Amino acid sequence: TQLLEQSPQFLSIQEGENLTVYCNSSSVFSSLQWYRQEPGEGPVLLVTVVTGGEVKKLKRLTFQFGDARKDSSLHITAAQPGDTGLYLCAGEGSGYSTLTFGKGTMLLVSP
Amino acid sequence: DVKVTQSSRYLVKRTGEKVFLECVQDMDHENMFWYRQDPGLGLRLIYFSYDVKMKEKGDIPEGYSVSREKKERFSLILESASTNQTSMYLCASGRRGYGYTFGSGTRLTVV
């Protein structure tokens, strides 16, 4: 089983601050995905990155896939209370391998 | 938009009952997954399927089985429900490298 370690597990910040969430593994992934989940709901896909070194931006969110395709980061600029939620990274291996999730980072943004 | 529908949001079942959780997707996706999510343990893969009548065990298949007779429907079966199967169950569908869409989840309580 491929493992993904997310850090930090919990982050509590004030509105307007910047933050970075990390997702690390010793395994190589063919793609890495980031999801956001709100209480009582299923995760919602934010982005998929497939190329080593790739950077994708989604408004105030910037996602980066490591050069070796073993790690990824999510950076949020000027966080807002609406960004509050559980952020999950998930890696997809090669062939018919599965989608493995990290345990998530719970982000709380206070006004 | 892709829609993944789980048959129930909340279920309460008795120990020993056979429980069926249904998941239907409307986008002709090959890959479908069943996860359970528990506090502190994250999303754990129970079973996945990459085609009709194809199924593969995930990390925690014990006590569960699945059925995929049609491409759009992936069913999770708890053969004899136990209290340690009380959890949030999440179904997902999608294509490799493009990310996955999750259903809203079924919160199952076994009493």
PDB file of C-alpha atoms in Angstrom:
ATOM      1  CA  THR A   1       0.000   0.000   0.000  1.00  0.00           C
ATOM      2  CA  GLN A   2       1.315   3.418  -0.956  1.00  0.00           C
ATOM      3  CA  LEU A   3       1.244   5.881   1.929  1.00  0.00           C
ATOM      4  CA  LEU A   4       0.682   9.622   1.825  1.00  0.00           C
ATOM      5  CA  GLU A   5       1.601  11.784   4.801  1.00  0.00           C
ATOM      6  CA  GLN A   6      -0.116  15.131   5.123  1.00  0.00           C
ATOM      7  CA  SER A   7       1.029  17.976   7.320  1.00  0.00           C
ATOM      8  CA  PRO A   8      -0.052  19.740   9.333  1.00  0.00           C
ATOM      9  CA  GLN A   9      -3.014  17.718  10.583  1.00  0.00           C
ATOM     10  CA  PHE A  10      -4.776  20.826  11.846  1.00  0.00           C
ATOM     11  CA  LEU A  11      -4.372  24.509  11.035  1.00  0.00           C
ATOM     12  CA  SER A  12      -6.202  27.412  12.633  1.00  0.00           C
ATOM     13  CA  ILE A  13      -5.527  30.843  11.158  1.00  0.00           C
ATOM     14  CA  GLN A  14      -7.000  34.311  10.810  1.00  0.00           C
ATOM     15  CA  GLU A  15      -8.625  35.621   7.677  1.00  0.00           C
ATOM     16  CA  GLY A  16      -6.048  37.123   5.322  1.00  0.00           C
ATOM     17  CA  GLU A  17      -3.158  34.879   6.325  1.00  0.00           C
ATOM     18  CA  ASN A  18      -1.297  32.614   3.910  1.00  0.00           C
ATOM     19  CA  LEU A  19      -0.772  28.902   4.461  1.00  0.00           C
ATOM     20  CA  THR A  20       0.796  25.828   2.906  1.00  0.00           C
ATOM     21  CA  VAL A  21      -0.262  22.210   3.269  1.00  0.00           C
ATOM     22  CA  TYR A  22       2.122  19.392   2.394  1.00  0.00           C
ATOM     23  CA  CYS A  23       1.597  15.896   1.056  1.00  0.00           C
ATOM     24  CA  ASN A  24       4.597  13.544   1.042  1.00  0.00           C
ATOM     25  CA  SER A  25       5.310   9.961   0.098  1.00  0.00           C
ATOM     26  CA  SER A  26       8.188   7.633  -0.653  1.00  0.00           C
ATOM     27  CA  SER A  27       6.225   6.300  -3.631  1.00  0.00           C
ATOM     28  CA  VAL A  28       5.963   7.698  -7.132  1.00  0.00           C
ATOM     29  CA  PHE A  29       2.494   8.587  -8.348  1.00  0.00           C
ATOM     30  CA  SER A  30       1.205   8.929 -11.900  1.00  0.00           C
ATOM     31  CA  SER A  31      -1.125  11.661 -10.724  1.00  0.00           C
ATOM     32  CA  LEU A  32      -1.896  13.481  -7.518  1.00  0.00           C
ATOM     33  CA  GLN A  33      -5.201  15.055  -6.636  1.00  0.00           C
ATOM     34  CA  TRP A  34      -6.410  17.517  -4.039  1.00  0.00           C
ATOM     35  CA  TYR A  35      -9.908  17.443  -2.604  1.00  0.00           C
ATOM     36  CA  ARG A  36     -11.823  19.593  -0.144  1.00  0.00           C
ATOM     37  CA  GLN A  37     -14.456  18.099   2.111  1.00  0.00           C
ATOM     38  CA  GLU A  38     -17.087  19.801   4.232  1.00  0.00           C
ATOM     39  CA  PRO A  39     -18.724  18.085   7.237  1.00  0.00           C
ATOM     40  CA  GLY A  40     -21.259  15.437   6.258  1.00  0.00           C
ATOM     41  CA  GLU A  41     -20.441  15.634   2.556  1.00  0.00           C
ATOM     42  CA  GLY A  42     -18.229  13.766   0.119  1.00  0.00           C
ATOM     43  CA  PRO A  43     -14.864  15.189  -0.969  1.00  0.00           C
ATOM     44  CA  VAL A  44     -14.907  17.577  -3.937  1.00  0.00           C
ATOM     45  CA  LEU A  45     -12.077  17.533  -6.466  1.00  0.00           C
ATOM     46  CA  LEU A  46     -10.031  20.741  -6.601  1.00  0.00           C
ATOM     47  CA  VAL A  47      -7.233  19.805  -8.982  1.00  0.00           C
ATOM     48  CA  THR A  48      -5.324  16.950 -10.601  1.00  0.00           C
ATOM     49  CA  VAL A  49      -1.605  17.240 -11.350  1.00  0.00           C
ATOM     50  CA  VAL A  50       0.139  14.683 -13.541  1.00  0.00           C
ATOM     51  CA  THR A  51       3.549  16.086 -14.572  1.00  0.00           C
ATOM     52  CA  GLY A  52       6.555  16.376 -12.256  1.00  0.00           C
ATOM     53  CA  GLY A  53       7.160  20.037 -11.411  1.00  0.00           C
ATOM     54  CA  GLU A  54       3.695  21.050 -12.558  1.00  0.00           C
ATOM     55  CA  VAL A  55       2.106  24.098 -10.954  1.00  0.00           C
ATOM     56  CA  LYS A  56      -1.610  24.809 -11.189  1.00  0.00           C
ATOM     57  CA  LYS A  57      -3.507  27.812  -9.893  1.00  0.00           C
ATOM     58  CA  LEU A  58      -7.137  27.974  -8.921  1.00  0.00           C
ATOM     59  CA  LYS A  59      -7.905  31.564  -7.861  1.00  0.00           C
ATOM     60  CA  ARG A  60      -6.092  31.943  -4.503  1.00  0.00           C
ATOM     61  CA  LEU A  61      -5.006  28.279  -4.409  1.00  0.00           C
ATOM     62  CA  THR A  62      -1.689  27.149  -5.899  1.00  0.00           C
ATOM     63  CA  PHE A  63      -0.890  23.461  -6.288  1.00  0.00           C
ATOM     64  CA  GLN A  64       2.538  22.035  -7.018  1.00  0.00           C
ATOM     65  CA  PHE A  65       3.601  18.505  -7.916  1.00  0.00           C
ATOM     66  CA  GLY A  66       7.164  17.608  -6.937  1.00  0.00           C
ATOM     67  CA  ASP A  67       9.750  16.975  -9.645  1.00  0.00           C
ATOM     68  CA  ALA A  68      10.012  13.310  -8.652  1.00  0.00           C
ATOM     69  CA  ARG A  69       6.202  12.952  -8.445  1.00  0.00           C
ATOM     70  CA  LYS A  70       6.402  11.838  -4.811  1.00  0.00           C
ATOM     71  CA  ASP A  71       5.082  14.947  -3.105  1.00  0.00           C
ATOM     72  CA  SER A  72       2.801  17.918  -3.520  1.00  0.00           C
ATOM     73  CA  SER A  73       1.860  21.159  -1.815  1.00  0.00           C
ATOM     74  CA  LEU A  74      -1.202  23.353  -1.637  1.00  0.00           C
ATOM     75  CA  HIS A  75      -0.700  27.051  -0.928  1.00  0.00           C
ATOM     76  CA  ILE A  76      -3.599  29.347  -0.106  1.00  0.00           C
ATOM     77  CA  THR A  77      -3.110  33.102  -0.320  1.00  0.00           C
ATOM     78  CA  ALA A  78      -5.178  35.445   1.827  1.00  0.00           C
ATOM     79  CA  ALA A  79      -7.327  32.727   3.346  1.00  0.00           C
ATOM     80  CA  GLN A  80     -11.033  33.392   3.823  1.00  0.00           C
ATOM     81  CA  PRO A  81     -13.570  31.768   6.168  1.00  0.00           C
ATOM     82  CA  GLY A  82     -15.073  30.030   3.135  1.00  0.00           C
ATOM     83  CA  ASP A  83     -11.808  28.091   2.767  1.00  0.00           C
ATOM     84  CA  THR A  84     -12.557  26.246   6.006  1.00  0.00           C
ATOM     85  CA  GLY A  85     -12.701  22.503   5.483  1.00  0.00           C
ATOM     86  CA  LEU A  86     -10.779  19.245   5.334  1.00  0.00           C
ATOM     87  CA  TYR A  87      -8.157  19.198   2.588  1.00  0.00           C
ATOM     88  CA  LEU A  88      -7.200  15.769   1.284  1.00  0.00           C
ATOM     89  CA  CYS A  89      -4.454  14.734  -1.077  1.00  0.00           C
ATOM     90  CA  ALA A  90      -4.766  11.498  -3.037  1.00  0.00           C
ATOM     91  CA  GLY A  91      -2.229   9.680  -5.172  1.00  0.00           C
ATOM     92  CA  GLU A  92      -2.878   7.426  -8.127  1.00  0.00           C
ATOM     93  CA  GLY A  93      -0.279   4.799  -8.990  1.00  0.00           C
ATOM     94  CA  SER A  94       0.407   3.162 -12.307  1.00  0.00           C
ATOM     95  CA  GLY A  95      -1.670   0.515 -14.060  1.00  0.00           C
ATOM     96  CA  TYR A  96      -4.807  -0.585 -12.221  1.00  0.00           C
ATOM     97  CA  SER A  97      -3.545   0.584  -8.848  1.00  0.00           C
ATOM     98  CA  THR A  98      -5.839   2.392  -6.529  1.00  0.00           C
ATOM     99  CA  LEU A  99      -6.396   5.913  -5.282  1.00  0.00           C
ATOM    100  CA  THR A 100      -4.671   6.354  -1.916  1.00  0.00           C
ATOM    101  CA  PHE A 101      -5.598   9.208   0.407  1.00  0.00           C
ATOM    102  CA  GLY A 102      -3.678  11.081   3.044  1.00  0.00           C
ATOM    103  CA  LYS A 103      -5.447  11.580   6.372  1.00  0.00           C
ATOM    104  CA  GLY A 104      -6.143  15.194   5.616  1.00  0.00           C
ATOM    105  CA  THR A 105      -5.498  18.681   6.940  1.00  0.00           C
ATOM    106  CA  MET A 106      -8.330  20.339   8.809  1.00  0.00           C
ATOM    107  CA  LEU A 107      -8.237  24.081   8.076  1.00  0.00           C
ATOM    108  CA  LEU A 108     -10.157  26.591  10.164  1.00  0.00           C
ATOM    109  CA  VAL A 109     -10.136  30.213   9.016  1.00  0.00           C
ATOM    110  CA  SER A 110     -11.552  32.676  11.505  1.00  0.00           C
ATOM    111  CA  PRO A 111     -12.938  36.099  10.534  1.00  0.00           C
TER     112      PRO A 111
ATOM    113  CA  ASP B   1     -21.463  17.784 -14.292  1.00  0.00           C
ATOM    114  CA  VAL B   2     -20.872  14.210 -13.230  1.00  0.00           C
ATOM    115  CA  LYS B   3     -23.377  12.963 -10.745  1.00  0.00           C
ATOM    116  CA  VAL B   4     -22.660  10.174  -8.269  1.00  0.00           C
ATOM    117  CA  THR B   5     -25.720   9.185  -6.290  1.00  0.00           C
ATOM    118  CA  GLN B   6     -25.670   7.125  -3.137  1.00  0.00           C
ATOM    119  CA  SER B   7     -28.977   5.565  -2.280  1.00  0.00           C
ATOM    120  CA  SER B   8     -29.241   6.714   1.333  1.00  0.00           C
ATOM    121  CA  ARG B   9     -27.761   9.571   3.392  1.00  0.00           C
ATOM    122  CA  TYR B  10     -28.482   7.883   6.723  1.00  0.00           C
ATOM    123  CA  LEU B  11     -29.091   4.241   7.602  1.00  0.00           C
ATOM    124  CA  VAL B  12     -29.630   2.452  10.896  1.00  0.00           C
ATOM    125  CA  LYS B  13     -29.322  -1.333  10.830  1.00  0.00           C
ATOM    126  CA  ARG B  14     -29.237  -4.077  13.411  1.00  0.00           C
ATOM    127  CA  THR B  15     -26.263  -6.325  14.097  1.00  0.00           C
ATOM    128  CA  GLY B  16     -26.336  -9.356  11.821  1.00  0.00           C
ATOM    129  CA  GLU B  17     -28.450  -7.780   9.096  1.00  0.00           C
ATOM    130  CA  LYS B  18     -27.353  -7.901   5.457  1.00  0.00           C
ATOM    131  CA  VAL B  19     -26.926  -4.324   4.248  1.00  0.00           C
ATOM    132  CA  PHE B  20     -26.844  -3.046   0.680  1.00  0.00           C
ATOM    133  CA  LEU B  21     -25.339   0.337  -0.200  1.00  0.00           C
ATOM    134  CA  GLU B  22     -25.964   1.454  -3.769  1.00  0.00           C
ATOM    135  CA  CYS B  23     -23.953   3.880  -5.870  1.00  0.00           C
ATOM    136  CA  VAL B  24     -24.923   5.074  -9.348  1.00  0.00           C
ATOM    137  CA  GLN B  25     -22.939   7.319 -11.699  1.00  0.00           C
ATOM    138  CA  ASP B  26     -24.144   8.928 -14.901  1.00  0.00           C
ATOM    139  CA  MET B  27     -20.886   9.441 -16.853  1.00  0.00           C
ATOM    140  CA  ASP B  28     -19.917   6.008 -18.180  1.00  0.00           C
ATOM    141  CA  HIS B  29     -16.833   5.905 -15.933  1.00  0.00           C
ATOM    142  CA  GLU B  30     -14.800   2.727 -15.801  1.00  0.00           C
ATOM    143  CA  ASN B  31     -13.406   3.189 -12.297  1.00  0.00           C
ATOM    144  CA  MET B  32     -15.540   3.105  -9.183  1.00  0.00           C
ATOM    145  CA  PHE B  33     -14.480   2.931  -5.537  1.00  0.00           C
ATOM    146  CA  TRP B  34     -15.962   2.317  -2.124  1.00  0.00           C
ATOM    147  CA  TYR B  35     -14.288   3.933   0.906  1.00  0.00           C
ATOM    148  CA  ARG B  36     -15.151   4.225   4.544  1.00  0.00           C
ATOM    149  CA  GLN B  37     -14.158   7.308   6.526  1.00  0.00           C
ATOM    150  CA  ASP B  38     -13.585   7.288  10.261  1.00  0.00           C
ATOM    151  CA  PRO B  39     -12.194  10.013  12.541  1.00  0.00           C
ATOM    152  CA  GLY B  40      -8.438   9.746  12.847  1.00  0.00           C
ATOM    153  CA  LEU B  41      -8.208   7.018  10.208  1.00  0.00           C
ATOM    154  CA  GLY B  42      -9.015   8.970   7.054  1.00  0.00           C
ATOM    155  CA  LEU B  43     -10.468   7.374   3.925  1.00  0.00           C
ATOM    156  CA  ARG B  44      -9.771   3.673   3.688  1.00  0.00           C
ATOM    157  CA  LEU B  45     -10.398   1.737   0.500  1.00  0.00           C
ATOM    158  CA  ILE B  46     -12.754  -1.225   0.786  1.00  0.00           C
ATOM    159  CA  TYR B  47     -13.133  -2.355  -2.845  1.00  0.00           C
ATOM    160  CA  PHE B  48     -12.714  -0.907  -6.291  1.00  0.00           C
ATOM    161  CA  SER B  49     -13.778  -1.854  -9.798  1.00  0.00           C
ATOM    162  CA  TYR B  50     -12.292  -0.854 -13.121  1.00  0.00           C
ATOM    163  CA  ASP B  51     -14.909  -2.464 -15.350  1.00  0.00           C
ATOM    164  CA  VAL B  52     -18.192  -4.319 -15.334  1.00  0.00           C
ATOM    165  CA  LYS B  53     -17.981  -7.556 -13.321  1.00  0.00           C
ATOM    166  CA  MET B  54     -14.387  -6.694 -12.343  1.00  0.00           C
ATOM    167  CA  LYS B  55     -13.572  -6.077  -8.698  1.00  0.00           C
ATOM    168  CA  GLU B  56     -10.441  -5.773  -6.632  1.00  0.00           C
ATOM    169  CA  LYS B  57      -9.962  -5.818  -2.882  1.00  0.00           C
ATOM    170  CA  GLY B  58      -8.767  -2.658  -1.242  1.00  0.00           C
ATOM    171  CA  ASP B  59      -7.090  -2.280   2.128  1.00  0.00           C
ATOM    172  CA  ILE B  60      -9.997  -3.391   4.350  1.00  0.00           C
ATOM    173  CA  PRO B  61     -12.283  -5.810   2.427  1.00  0.00           C
ATOM    174  CA  GLU B  62     -13.094  -8.127   5.342  1.00  0.00           C
ATOM    175  CA  GLY B  63     -16.812  -8.280   6.058  1.00  0.00           C
ATOM    176  CA  TYR B  64     -17.718  -6.647   2.744  1.00  0.00           C
ATOM    177  CA  SER B  65     -18.451  -7.724  -0.798  1.00  0.00           C
ATOM    178  CA  VAL B  66     -19.316  -5.805  -3.963  1.00  0.00           C
ATOM    179  CA  SER B  67     -21.263  -6.202  -7.154  1.00  0.00           C
ATOM    180  CA  ARG B  68     -20.922  -4.464 -10.493  1.00  0.00           C
ATOM    181  CA  GLU B  69     -23.355  -5.962 -12.959  1.00  0.00           C
ATOM    182  CA  LYS B  70     -23.791  -2.719 -14.920  1.00  0.00           C
ATOM    183  CA  LYS B  71     -21.221  -0.041 -15.595  1.00  0.00           C
ATOM    184  CA  GLU B  72     -23.155   2.698 -13.858  1.00  0.00           C
ATOM    185  CA  ARG B  73     -23.891   0.846 -10.622  1.00  0.00           C
ATOM    186  CA  PHE B  74     -21.478  -0.331  -7.931  1.00  0.00           C
ATOM    187  CA  SER B  75     -22.998  -1.917  -4.857  1.00  0.00           C
ATOM    188  CA  LEU B  76     -21.377  -2.515  -1.482  1.00  0.00           C
ATOM    189  CA  ILE B  77     -22.737  -5.368   0.614  1.00  0.00           C
ATOM    190  CA  LEU B  78     -22.208  -5.882   4.319  1.00  0.00           C
ATOM    191  CA  GLU B  79     -22.794  -9.607   4.654  1.00  0.00           C
ATOM    192  CA  SER B  80     -23.580  -9.521   8.382  1.00  0.00           C
ATOM    193  CA  ALA B  81     -23.436  -6.028   9.816  1.00  0.00           C
ATOM    194  CA  SER B  82     -21.424  -5.475  12.972  1.00  0.00           C
ATOM    195  CA  THR B  83     -21.084  -2.450  15.228  1.00  0.00           C
ATOM    196  CA  ASN B  84     -17.504  -1.863  14.049  1.00  0.00           C
ATOM    197  CA  GLN B  85     -18.890  -1.208  10.579  1.00  0.00           C
ATOM    198  CA  THR B  86     -20.593   1.946  11.824  1.00  0.00           C
ATOM    199  CA  SER B  87     -19.034   4.574   9.602  1.00  0.00           C
ATOM    200  CA  MET B  88     -19.394   7.069   6.770  1.00  0.00           C
ATOM    201  CA  TYR B  89     -19.339   5.222   3.431  1.00  0.00           C
ATOM    202  CA  LEU B  90     -18.263   7.083   0.317  1.00  0.00           C
ATOM    203  CA  CYS B  91     -18.525   6.034  -3.305  1.00  0.00           C
ATOM    204  CA  ALA B  92     -16.462   7.611  -6.096  1.00  0.00           C
ATOM    205  CA  SER B  93     -16.257   7.274  -9.858  1.00  0.00           C
ATOM    206  CA  GLY B  94     -13.967   8.660 -12.524  1.00  0.00           C
ATOM    207  CA  ARG B  95     -11.150   8.047 -14.985  1.00  0.00           C
ATOM    208  CA  ARG B  96      -7.470   7.633 -14.223  1.00  0.00           C
ATOM    209  CA  GLY B  97      -5.539  10.883 -14.333  1.00  0.00           C
ATOM    210  CA  TYR B  98      -8.629  13.093 -14.346  1.00  0.00           C
ATOM    211  CA  GLY B  99      -9.794  12.982 -10.738  1.00  0.00           C
ATOM    212  CA  TYR B 100     -12.863  11.471  -9.182  1.00  0.00           C
ATOM    213  CA  THR B 101     -16.352  12.525  -8.219  1.00  0.00           C
ATOM    214  CA  PHE B 102     -17.703  11.432  -4.860  1.00  0.00           C
ATOM    215  CA  GLY B 103     -21.232  10.848  -3.740  1.00  0.00           C
ATOM    216  CA  SER B 104     -22.594  12.656  -0.684  1.00  0.00           C
ATOM    217  CA  GLY B 105     -21.940   9.642   1.501  1.00  0.00           C
ATOM    218  CA  THR B 106     -24.025   7.238   3.570  1.00  0.00           C
ATOM    219  CA  ARG B 107     -23.727   7.463   7.318  1.00  0.00           C
ATOM    220  CA  LEU B 108     -24.387   3.942   8.548  1.00  0.00           C
ATOM    221  CA  THR B 109     -25.071   3.146  12.175  1.00  0.00           C
ATOM    222  CA  VAL B 110     -25.174  -0.506  13.251  1.00  0.00           C
ATOM    223  CA  VAL B 111     -26.882  -1.070  16.582  1.00  0.00           C
TER     224      VAL B 111
END
